[in-house]
mmCIF file with all atom_site columns, C-alpha atoms in Angstrom:
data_model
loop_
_atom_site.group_PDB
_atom_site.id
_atom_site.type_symbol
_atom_site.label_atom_id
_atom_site.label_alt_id
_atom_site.label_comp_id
_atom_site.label_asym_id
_atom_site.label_entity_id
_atom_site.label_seq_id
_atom_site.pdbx_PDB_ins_code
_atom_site.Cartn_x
_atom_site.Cartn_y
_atom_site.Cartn_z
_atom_site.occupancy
_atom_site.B_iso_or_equiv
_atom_site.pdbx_formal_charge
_atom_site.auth_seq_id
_atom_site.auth_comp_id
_atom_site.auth_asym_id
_atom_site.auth_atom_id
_atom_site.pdbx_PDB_model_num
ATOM 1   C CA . UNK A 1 1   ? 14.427  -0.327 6.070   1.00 39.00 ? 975  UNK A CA 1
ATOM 2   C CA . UNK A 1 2   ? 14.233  2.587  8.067   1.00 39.00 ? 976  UNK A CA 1
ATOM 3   C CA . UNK A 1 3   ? 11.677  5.135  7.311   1.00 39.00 ? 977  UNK A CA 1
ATOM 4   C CA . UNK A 1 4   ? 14.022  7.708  6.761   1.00 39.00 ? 978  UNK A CA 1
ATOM 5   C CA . UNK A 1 5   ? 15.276  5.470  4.220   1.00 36.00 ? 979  UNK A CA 1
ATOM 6   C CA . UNK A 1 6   ? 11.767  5.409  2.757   1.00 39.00 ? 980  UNK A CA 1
ATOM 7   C CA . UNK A 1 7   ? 11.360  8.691  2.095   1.00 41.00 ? 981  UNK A CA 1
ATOM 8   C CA . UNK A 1 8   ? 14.532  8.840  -0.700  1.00 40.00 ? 982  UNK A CA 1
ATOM 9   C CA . UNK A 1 9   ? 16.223  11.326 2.301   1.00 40.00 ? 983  UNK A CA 1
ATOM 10  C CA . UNK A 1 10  ? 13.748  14.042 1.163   1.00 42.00 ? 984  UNK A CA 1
ATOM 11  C CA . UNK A 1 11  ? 13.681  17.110 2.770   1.00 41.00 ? 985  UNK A CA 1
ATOM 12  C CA . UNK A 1 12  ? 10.966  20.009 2.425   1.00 43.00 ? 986  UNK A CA 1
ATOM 13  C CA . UNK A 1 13  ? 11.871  23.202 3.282   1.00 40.00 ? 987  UNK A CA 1
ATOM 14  C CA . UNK A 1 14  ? 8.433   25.671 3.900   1.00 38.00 ? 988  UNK A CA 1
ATOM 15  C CA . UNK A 1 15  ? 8.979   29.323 4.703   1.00 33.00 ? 989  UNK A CA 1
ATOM 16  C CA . UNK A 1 16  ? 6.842   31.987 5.311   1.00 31.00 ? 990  UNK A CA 1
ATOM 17  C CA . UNK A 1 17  ? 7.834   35.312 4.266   1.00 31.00 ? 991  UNK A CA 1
ATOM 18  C CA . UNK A 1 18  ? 5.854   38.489 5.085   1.00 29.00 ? 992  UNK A CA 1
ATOM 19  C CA . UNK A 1 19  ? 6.029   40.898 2.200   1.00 30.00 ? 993  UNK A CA 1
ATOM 20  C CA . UNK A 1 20  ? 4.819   44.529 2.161   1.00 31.00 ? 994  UNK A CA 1
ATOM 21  C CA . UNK A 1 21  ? 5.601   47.131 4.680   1.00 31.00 ? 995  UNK A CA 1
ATOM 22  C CA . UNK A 1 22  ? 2.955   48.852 6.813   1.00 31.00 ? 996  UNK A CA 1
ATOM 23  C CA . UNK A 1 23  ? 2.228   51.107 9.967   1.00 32.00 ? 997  UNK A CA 1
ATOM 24  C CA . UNK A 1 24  ? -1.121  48.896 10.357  1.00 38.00 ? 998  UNK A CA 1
ATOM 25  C CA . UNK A 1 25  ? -0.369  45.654 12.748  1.00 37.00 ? 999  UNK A CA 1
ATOM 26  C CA . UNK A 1 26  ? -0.910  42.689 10.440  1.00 37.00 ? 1000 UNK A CA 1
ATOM 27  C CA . UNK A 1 27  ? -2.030  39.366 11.665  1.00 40.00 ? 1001 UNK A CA 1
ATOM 28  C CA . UNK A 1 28  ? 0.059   35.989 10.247  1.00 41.00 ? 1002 UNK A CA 1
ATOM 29  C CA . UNK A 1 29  ? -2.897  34.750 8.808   1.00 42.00 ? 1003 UNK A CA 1
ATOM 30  C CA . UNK A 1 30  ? -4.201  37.862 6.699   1.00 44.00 ? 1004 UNK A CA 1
ATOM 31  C CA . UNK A 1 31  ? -3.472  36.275 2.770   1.00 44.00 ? 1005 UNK A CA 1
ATOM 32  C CA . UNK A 1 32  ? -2.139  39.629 1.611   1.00 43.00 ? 1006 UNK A CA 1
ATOM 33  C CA . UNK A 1 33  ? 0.661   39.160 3.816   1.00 42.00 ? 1007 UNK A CA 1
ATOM 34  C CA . UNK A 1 34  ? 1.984   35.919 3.473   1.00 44.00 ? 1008 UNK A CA 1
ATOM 35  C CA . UNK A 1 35  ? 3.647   34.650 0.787   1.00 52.00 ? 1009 UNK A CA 1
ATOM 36  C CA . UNK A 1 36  ? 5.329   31.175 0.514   1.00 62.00 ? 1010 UNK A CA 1
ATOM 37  C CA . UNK A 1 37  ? 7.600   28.838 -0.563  1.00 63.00 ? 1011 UNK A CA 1
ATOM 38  C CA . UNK A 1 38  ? 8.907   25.524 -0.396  1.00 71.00 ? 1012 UNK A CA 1
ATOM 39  C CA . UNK A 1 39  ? 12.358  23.248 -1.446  1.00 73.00 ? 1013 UNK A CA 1
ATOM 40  C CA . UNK A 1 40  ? 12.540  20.042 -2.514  1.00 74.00 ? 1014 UNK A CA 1
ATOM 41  C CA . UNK A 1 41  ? 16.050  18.409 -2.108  1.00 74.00 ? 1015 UNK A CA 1
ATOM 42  C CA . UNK A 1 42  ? 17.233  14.736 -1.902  1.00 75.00 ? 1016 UNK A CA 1
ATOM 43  C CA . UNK A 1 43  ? 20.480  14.717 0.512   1.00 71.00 ? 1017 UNK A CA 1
ATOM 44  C CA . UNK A 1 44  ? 22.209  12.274 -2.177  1.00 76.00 ? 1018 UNK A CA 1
ATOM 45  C CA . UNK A 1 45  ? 20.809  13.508 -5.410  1.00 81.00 ? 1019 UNK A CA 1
ATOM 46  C CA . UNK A 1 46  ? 20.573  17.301 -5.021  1.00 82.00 ? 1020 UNK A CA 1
ATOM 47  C CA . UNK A 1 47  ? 17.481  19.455 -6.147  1.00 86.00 ? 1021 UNK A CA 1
ATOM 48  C CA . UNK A 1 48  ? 14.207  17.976 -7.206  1.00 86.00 ? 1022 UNK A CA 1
ATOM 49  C CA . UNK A 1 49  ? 13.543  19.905 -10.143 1.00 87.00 ? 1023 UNK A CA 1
ATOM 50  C CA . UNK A 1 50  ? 10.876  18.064 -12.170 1.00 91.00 ? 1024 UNK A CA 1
ATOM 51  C CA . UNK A 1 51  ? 7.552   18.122 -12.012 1.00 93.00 ? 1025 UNK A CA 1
ATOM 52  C CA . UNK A 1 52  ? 5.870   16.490 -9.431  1.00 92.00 ? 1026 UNK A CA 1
ATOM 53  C CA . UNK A 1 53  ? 2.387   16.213 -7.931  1.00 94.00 ? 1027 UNK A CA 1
ATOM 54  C CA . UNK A 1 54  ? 2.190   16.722 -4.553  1.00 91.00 ? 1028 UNK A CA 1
ATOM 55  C CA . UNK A 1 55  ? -0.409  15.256 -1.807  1.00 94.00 ? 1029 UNK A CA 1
ATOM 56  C CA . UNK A 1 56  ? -0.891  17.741 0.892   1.00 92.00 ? 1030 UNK A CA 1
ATOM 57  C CA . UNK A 1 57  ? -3.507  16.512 3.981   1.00 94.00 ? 1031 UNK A CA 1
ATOM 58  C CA . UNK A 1 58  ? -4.328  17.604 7.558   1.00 93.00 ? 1032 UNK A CA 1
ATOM 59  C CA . UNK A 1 59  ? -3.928  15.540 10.645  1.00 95.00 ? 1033 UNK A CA 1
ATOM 60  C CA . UNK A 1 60  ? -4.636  15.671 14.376  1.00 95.00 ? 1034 UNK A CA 1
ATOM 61  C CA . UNK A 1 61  ? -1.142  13.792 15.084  1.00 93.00 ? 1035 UNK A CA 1
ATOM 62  C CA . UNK A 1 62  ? 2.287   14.911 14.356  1.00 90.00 ? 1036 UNK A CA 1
ATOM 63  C CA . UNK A 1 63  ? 3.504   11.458 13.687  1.00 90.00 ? 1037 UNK A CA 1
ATOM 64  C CA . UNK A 1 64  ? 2.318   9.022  10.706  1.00 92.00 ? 1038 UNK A CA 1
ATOM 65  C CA . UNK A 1 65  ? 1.099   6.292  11.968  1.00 92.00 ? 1039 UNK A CA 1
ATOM 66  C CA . UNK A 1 66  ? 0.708   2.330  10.439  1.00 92.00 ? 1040 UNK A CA 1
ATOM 67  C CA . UNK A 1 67  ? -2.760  2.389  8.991   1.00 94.00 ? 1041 UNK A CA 1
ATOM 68  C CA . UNK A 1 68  ? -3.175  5.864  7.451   1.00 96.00 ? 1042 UNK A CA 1
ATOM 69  C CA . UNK A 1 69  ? -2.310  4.809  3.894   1.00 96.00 ? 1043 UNK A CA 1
ATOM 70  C CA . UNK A 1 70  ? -3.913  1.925  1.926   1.00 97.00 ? 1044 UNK A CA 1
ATOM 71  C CA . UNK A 1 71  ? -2.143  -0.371 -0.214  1.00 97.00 ? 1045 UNK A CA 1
ATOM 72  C CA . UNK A 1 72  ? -2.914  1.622  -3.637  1.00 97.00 ? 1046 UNK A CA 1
ATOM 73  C CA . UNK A 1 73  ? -0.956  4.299  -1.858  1.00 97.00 ? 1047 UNK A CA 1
ATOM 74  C CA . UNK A 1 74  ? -4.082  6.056  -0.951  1.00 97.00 ? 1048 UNK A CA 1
ATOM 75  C CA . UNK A 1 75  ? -5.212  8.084  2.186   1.00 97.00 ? 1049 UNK A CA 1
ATOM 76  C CA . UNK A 1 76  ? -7.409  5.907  4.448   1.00 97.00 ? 1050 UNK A CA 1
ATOM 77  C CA . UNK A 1 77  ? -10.043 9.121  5.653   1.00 97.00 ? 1051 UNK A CA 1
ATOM 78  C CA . UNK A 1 78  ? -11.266 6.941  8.229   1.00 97.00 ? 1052 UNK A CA 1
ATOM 79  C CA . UNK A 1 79  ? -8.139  7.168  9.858   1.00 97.00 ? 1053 UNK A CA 1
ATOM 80  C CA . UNK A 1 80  ? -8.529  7.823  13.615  1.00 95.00 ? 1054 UNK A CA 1
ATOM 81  C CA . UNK A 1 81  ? -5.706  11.421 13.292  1.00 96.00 ? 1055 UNK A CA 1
ATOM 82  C CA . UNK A 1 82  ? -7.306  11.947 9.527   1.00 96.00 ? 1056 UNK A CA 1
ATOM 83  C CA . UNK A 1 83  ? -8.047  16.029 10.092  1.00 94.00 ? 1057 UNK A CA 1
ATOM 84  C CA . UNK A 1 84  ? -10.757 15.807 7.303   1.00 93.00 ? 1058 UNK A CA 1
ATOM 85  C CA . UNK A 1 85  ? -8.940  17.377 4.267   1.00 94.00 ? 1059 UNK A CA 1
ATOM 86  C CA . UNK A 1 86  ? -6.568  16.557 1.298   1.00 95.00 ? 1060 UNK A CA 1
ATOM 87  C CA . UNK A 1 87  ? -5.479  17.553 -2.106  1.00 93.00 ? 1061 UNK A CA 1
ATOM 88  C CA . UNK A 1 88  ? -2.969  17.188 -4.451  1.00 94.00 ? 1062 UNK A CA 1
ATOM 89  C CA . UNK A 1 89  ? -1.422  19.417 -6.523  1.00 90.00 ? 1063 UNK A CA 1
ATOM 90  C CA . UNK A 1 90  ? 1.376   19.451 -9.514  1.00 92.00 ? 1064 UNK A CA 1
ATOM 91  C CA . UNK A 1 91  ? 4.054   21.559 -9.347  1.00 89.00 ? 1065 UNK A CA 1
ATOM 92  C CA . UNK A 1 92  ? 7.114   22.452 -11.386 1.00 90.00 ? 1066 UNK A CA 1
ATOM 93  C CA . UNK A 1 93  ? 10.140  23.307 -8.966  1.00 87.00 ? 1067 UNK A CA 1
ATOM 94  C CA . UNK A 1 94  ? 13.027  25.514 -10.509 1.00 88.00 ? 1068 UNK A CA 1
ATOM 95  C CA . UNK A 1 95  ? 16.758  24.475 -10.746 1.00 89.00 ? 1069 UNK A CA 1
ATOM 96  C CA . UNK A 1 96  ? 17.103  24.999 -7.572  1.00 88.00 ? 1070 UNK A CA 1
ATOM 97  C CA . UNK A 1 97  ? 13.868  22.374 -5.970  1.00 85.00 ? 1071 UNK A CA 1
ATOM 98  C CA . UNK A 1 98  ? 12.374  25.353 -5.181  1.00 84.00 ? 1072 UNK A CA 1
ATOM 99  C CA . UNK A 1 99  ? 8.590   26.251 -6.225  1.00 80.00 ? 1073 UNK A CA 1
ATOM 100 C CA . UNK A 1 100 ? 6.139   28.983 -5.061  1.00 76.00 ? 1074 UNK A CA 1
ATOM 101 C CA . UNK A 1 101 ? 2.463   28.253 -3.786  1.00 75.00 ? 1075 UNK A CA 1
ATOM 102 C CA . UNK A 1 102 ? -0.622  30.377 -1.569  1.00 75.00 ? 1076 UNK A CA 1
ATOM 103 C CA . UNK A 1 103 ? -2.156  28.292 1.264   1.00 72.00 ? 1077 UNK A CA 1
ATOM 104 C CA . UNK A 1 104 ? -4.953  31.239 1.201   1.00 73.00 ? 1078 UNK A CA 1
ATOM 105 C CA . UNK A 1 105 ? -5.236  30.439 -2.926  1.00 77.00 ? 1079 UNK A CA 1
ATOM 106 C CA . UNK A 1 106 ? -8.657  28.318 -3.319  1.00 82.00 ? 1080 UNK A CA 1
ATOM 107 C CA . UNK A 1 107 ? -7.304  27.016 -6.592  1.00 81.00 ? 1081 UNK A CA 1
ATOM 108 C CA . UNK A 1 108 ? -4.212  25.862 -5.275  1.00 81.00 ? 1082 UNK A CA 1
ATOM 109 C CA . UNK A 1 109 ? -5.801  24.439 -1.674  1.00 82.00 ? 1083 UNK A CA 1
ATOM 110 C CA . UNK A 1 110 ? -9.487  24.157 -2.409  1.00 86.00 ? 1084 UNK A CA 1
ATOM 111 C CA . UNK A 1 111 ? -11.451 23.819 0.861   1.00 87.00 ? 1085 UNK A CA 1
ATOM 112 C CA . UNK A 1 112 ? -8.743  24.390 2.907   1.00 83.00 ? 1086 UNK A CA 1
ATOM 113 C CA . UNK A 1 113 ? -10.641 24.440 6.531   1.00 86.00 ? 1087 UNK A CA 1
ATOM 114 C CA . UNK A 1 114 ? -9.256  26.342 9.628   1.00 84.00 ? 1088 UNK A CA 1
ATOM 115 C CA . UNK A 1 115 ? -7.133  24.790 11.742  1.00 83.00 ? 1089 UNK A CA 1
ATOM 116 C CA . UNK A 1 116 ? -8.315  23.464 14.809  1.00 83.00 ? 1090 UNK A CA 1
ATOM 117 C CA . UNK A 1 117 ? -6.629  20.627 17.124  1.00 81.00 ? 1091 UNK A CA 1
ATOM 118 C CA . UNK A 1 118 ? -8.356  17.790 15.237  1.00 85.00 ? 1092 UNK A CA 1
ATOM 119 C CA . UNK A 1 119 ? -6.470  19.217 11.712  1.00 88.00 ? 1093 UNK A CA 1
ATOM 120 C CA . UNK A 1 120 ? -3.262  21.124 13.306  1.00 88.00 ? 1094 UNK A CA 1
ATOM 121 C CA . UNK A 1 121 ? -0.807  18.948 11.255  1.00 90.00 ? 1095 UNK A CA 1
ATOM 122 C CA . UNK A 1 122 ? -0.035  19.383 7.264   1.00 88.00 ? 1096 UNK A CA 1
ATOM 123 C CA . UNK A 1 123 ? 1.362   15.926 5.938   1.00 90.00 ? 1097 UNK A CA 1
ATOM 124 C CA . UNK A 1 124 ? 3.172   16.058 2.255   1.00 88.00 ? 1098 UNK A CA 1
ATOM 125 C CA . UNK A 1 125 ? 4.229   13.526 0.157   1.00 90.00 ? 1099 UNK A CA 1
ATOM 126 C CA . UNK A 1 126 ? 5.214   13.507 -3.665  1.00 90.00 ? 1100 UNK A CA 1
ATOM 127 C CA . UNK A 1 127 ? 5.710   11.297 -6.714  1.00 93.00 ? 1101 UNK A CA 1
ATOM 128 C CA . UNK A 1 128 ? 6.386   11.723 -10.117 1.00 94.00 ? 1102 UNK A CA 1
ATOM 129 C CA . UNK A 1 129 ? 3.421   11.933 -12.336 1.00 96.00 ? 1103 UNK A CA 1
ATOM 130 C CA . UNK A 1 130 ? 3.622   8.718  -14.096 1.00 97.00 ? 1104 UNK A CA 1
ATOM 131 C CA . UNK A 1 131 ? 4.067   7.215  -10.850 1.00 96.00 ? 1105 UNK A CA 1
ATOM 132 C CA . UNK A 1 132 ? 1.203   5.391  -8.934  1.00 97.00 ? 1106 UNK A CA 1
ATOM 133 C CA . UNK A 1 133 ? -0.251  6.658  -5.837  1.00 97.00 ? 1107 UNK A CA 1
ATOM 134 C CA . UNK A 1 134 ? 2.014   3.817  -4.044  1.00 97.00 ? 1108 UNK A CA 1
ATOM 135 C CA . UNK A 1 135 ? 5.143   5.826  -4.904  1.00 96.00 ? 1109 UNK A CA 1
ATOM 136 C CA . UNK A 1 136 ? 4.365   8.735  -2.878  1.00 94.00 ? 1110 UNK A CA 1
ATOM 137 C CA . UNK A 1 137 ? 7.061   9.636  -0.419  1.00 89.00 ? 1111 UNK A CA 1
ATOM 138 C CA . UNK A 1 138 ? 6.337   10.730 2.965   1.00 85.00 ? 1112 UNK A CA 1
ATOM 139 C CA . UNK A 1 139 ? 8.077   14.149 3.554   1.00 80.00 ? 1113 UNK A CA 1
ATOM 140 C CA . UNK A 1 140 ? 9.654   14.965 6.872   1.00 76.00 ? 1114 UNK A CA 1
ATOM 141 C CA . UNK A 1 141 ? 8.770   18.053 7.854   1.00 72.00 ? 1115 UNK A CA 1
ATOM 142 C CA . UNK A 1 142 ? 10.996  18.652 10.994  1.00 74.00 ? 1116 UNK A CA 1
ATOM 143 C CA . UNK A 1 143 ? 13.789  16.813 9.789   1.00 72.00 ? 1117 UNK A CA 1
ATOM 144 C CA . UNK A 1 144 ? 15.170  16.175 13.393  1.00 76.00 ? 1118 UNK A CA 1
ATOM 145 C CA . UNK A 1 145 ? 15.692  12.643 14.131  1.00 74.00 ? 1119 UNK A CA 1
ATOM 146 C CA . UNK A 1 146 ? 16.496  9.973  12.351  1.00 71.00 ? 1120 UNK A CA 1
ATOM 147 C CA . UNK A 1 147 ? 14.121  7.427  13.679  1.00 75.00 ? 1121 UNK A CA 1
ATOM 148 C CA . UNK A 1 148 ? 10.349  9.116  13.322  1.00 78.00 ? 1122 UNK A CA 1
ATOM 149 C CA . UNK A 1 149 ? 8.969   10.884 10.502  1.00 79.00 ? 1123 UNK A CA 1
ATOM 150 C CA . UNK A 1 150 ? 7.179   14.392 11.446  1.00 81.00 ? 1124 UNK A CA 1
ATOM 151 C CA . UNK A 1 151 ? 4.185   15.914 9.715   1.00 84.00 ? 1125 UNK A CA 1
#
């Protein structure tokens, strides 16, 4: 089974849209700027639109790797790409799969850390709440081949 094939053909959509208009240059990462949002949506089941928790962590590589997740489904943080942070929230997408968040929120991503080389790489997965951790489904962020996964 193909990894791809894993994943339930999941696809999460993350934008970033700057809101407010000012004379004043603005920097990406200033929280007052930035709002965001992301999509769940299976390609042969349409929008995910119950709620779900879901496991956001930091990694130095852009490519899951065997060995990063234990067999309860869990992170293994002594992973050699493990960037050092993880959490997981529950969320309630709309109708559409599509629910709002704030990376710069400290309730929503508690100890976020900045992002350095060793932690460039967000990693998402999700499962229904009375699922166990081993249901979690790797997202692919990039979405653009069918053969590797992408954080």
């Amino acid at each position: 089974m193909s990894p791809k094939t894993r994943t339930g053909h999941l696809l999460l959509l993350c934008s970033i849209l700057i809101s407010g208009v000012t004379s004043q240059p603005t920097q990406a990462y200033e929280a007052d700027y930035i709002k965001n949002f992301g999509t769940f949506h299976f390609y042969d089941n349409g929008p995910v639109n119950e709620e779900i928790d879901l496991r956001v962590s930091l990694w130095s590589m852009g490519i899951p790797m065997a060995g990063e997740i234990d067999a309860n489904g869990d992170l293994i943080t002594t992973a050699e790409h493990y960037g050092s942070w993880q959490h997981v929230l529950r969320v309630k997408p709309d109708l559409n799969g599509n629910f709002g968040y704030d990376v710069f929120n400290p309730e929503w991503f508690p100890n976020l850390p900045e992002i350095y080389g060793y932690n460039a790489f967000l990693q998402a997965e999700f499962k229904y709440p009375s699922e166990p951790n081993t249901a979690y489904r790797l997202l692919d962020m990039l979405d653009d081949s069918p053969d590797r996964l992408k954080r």
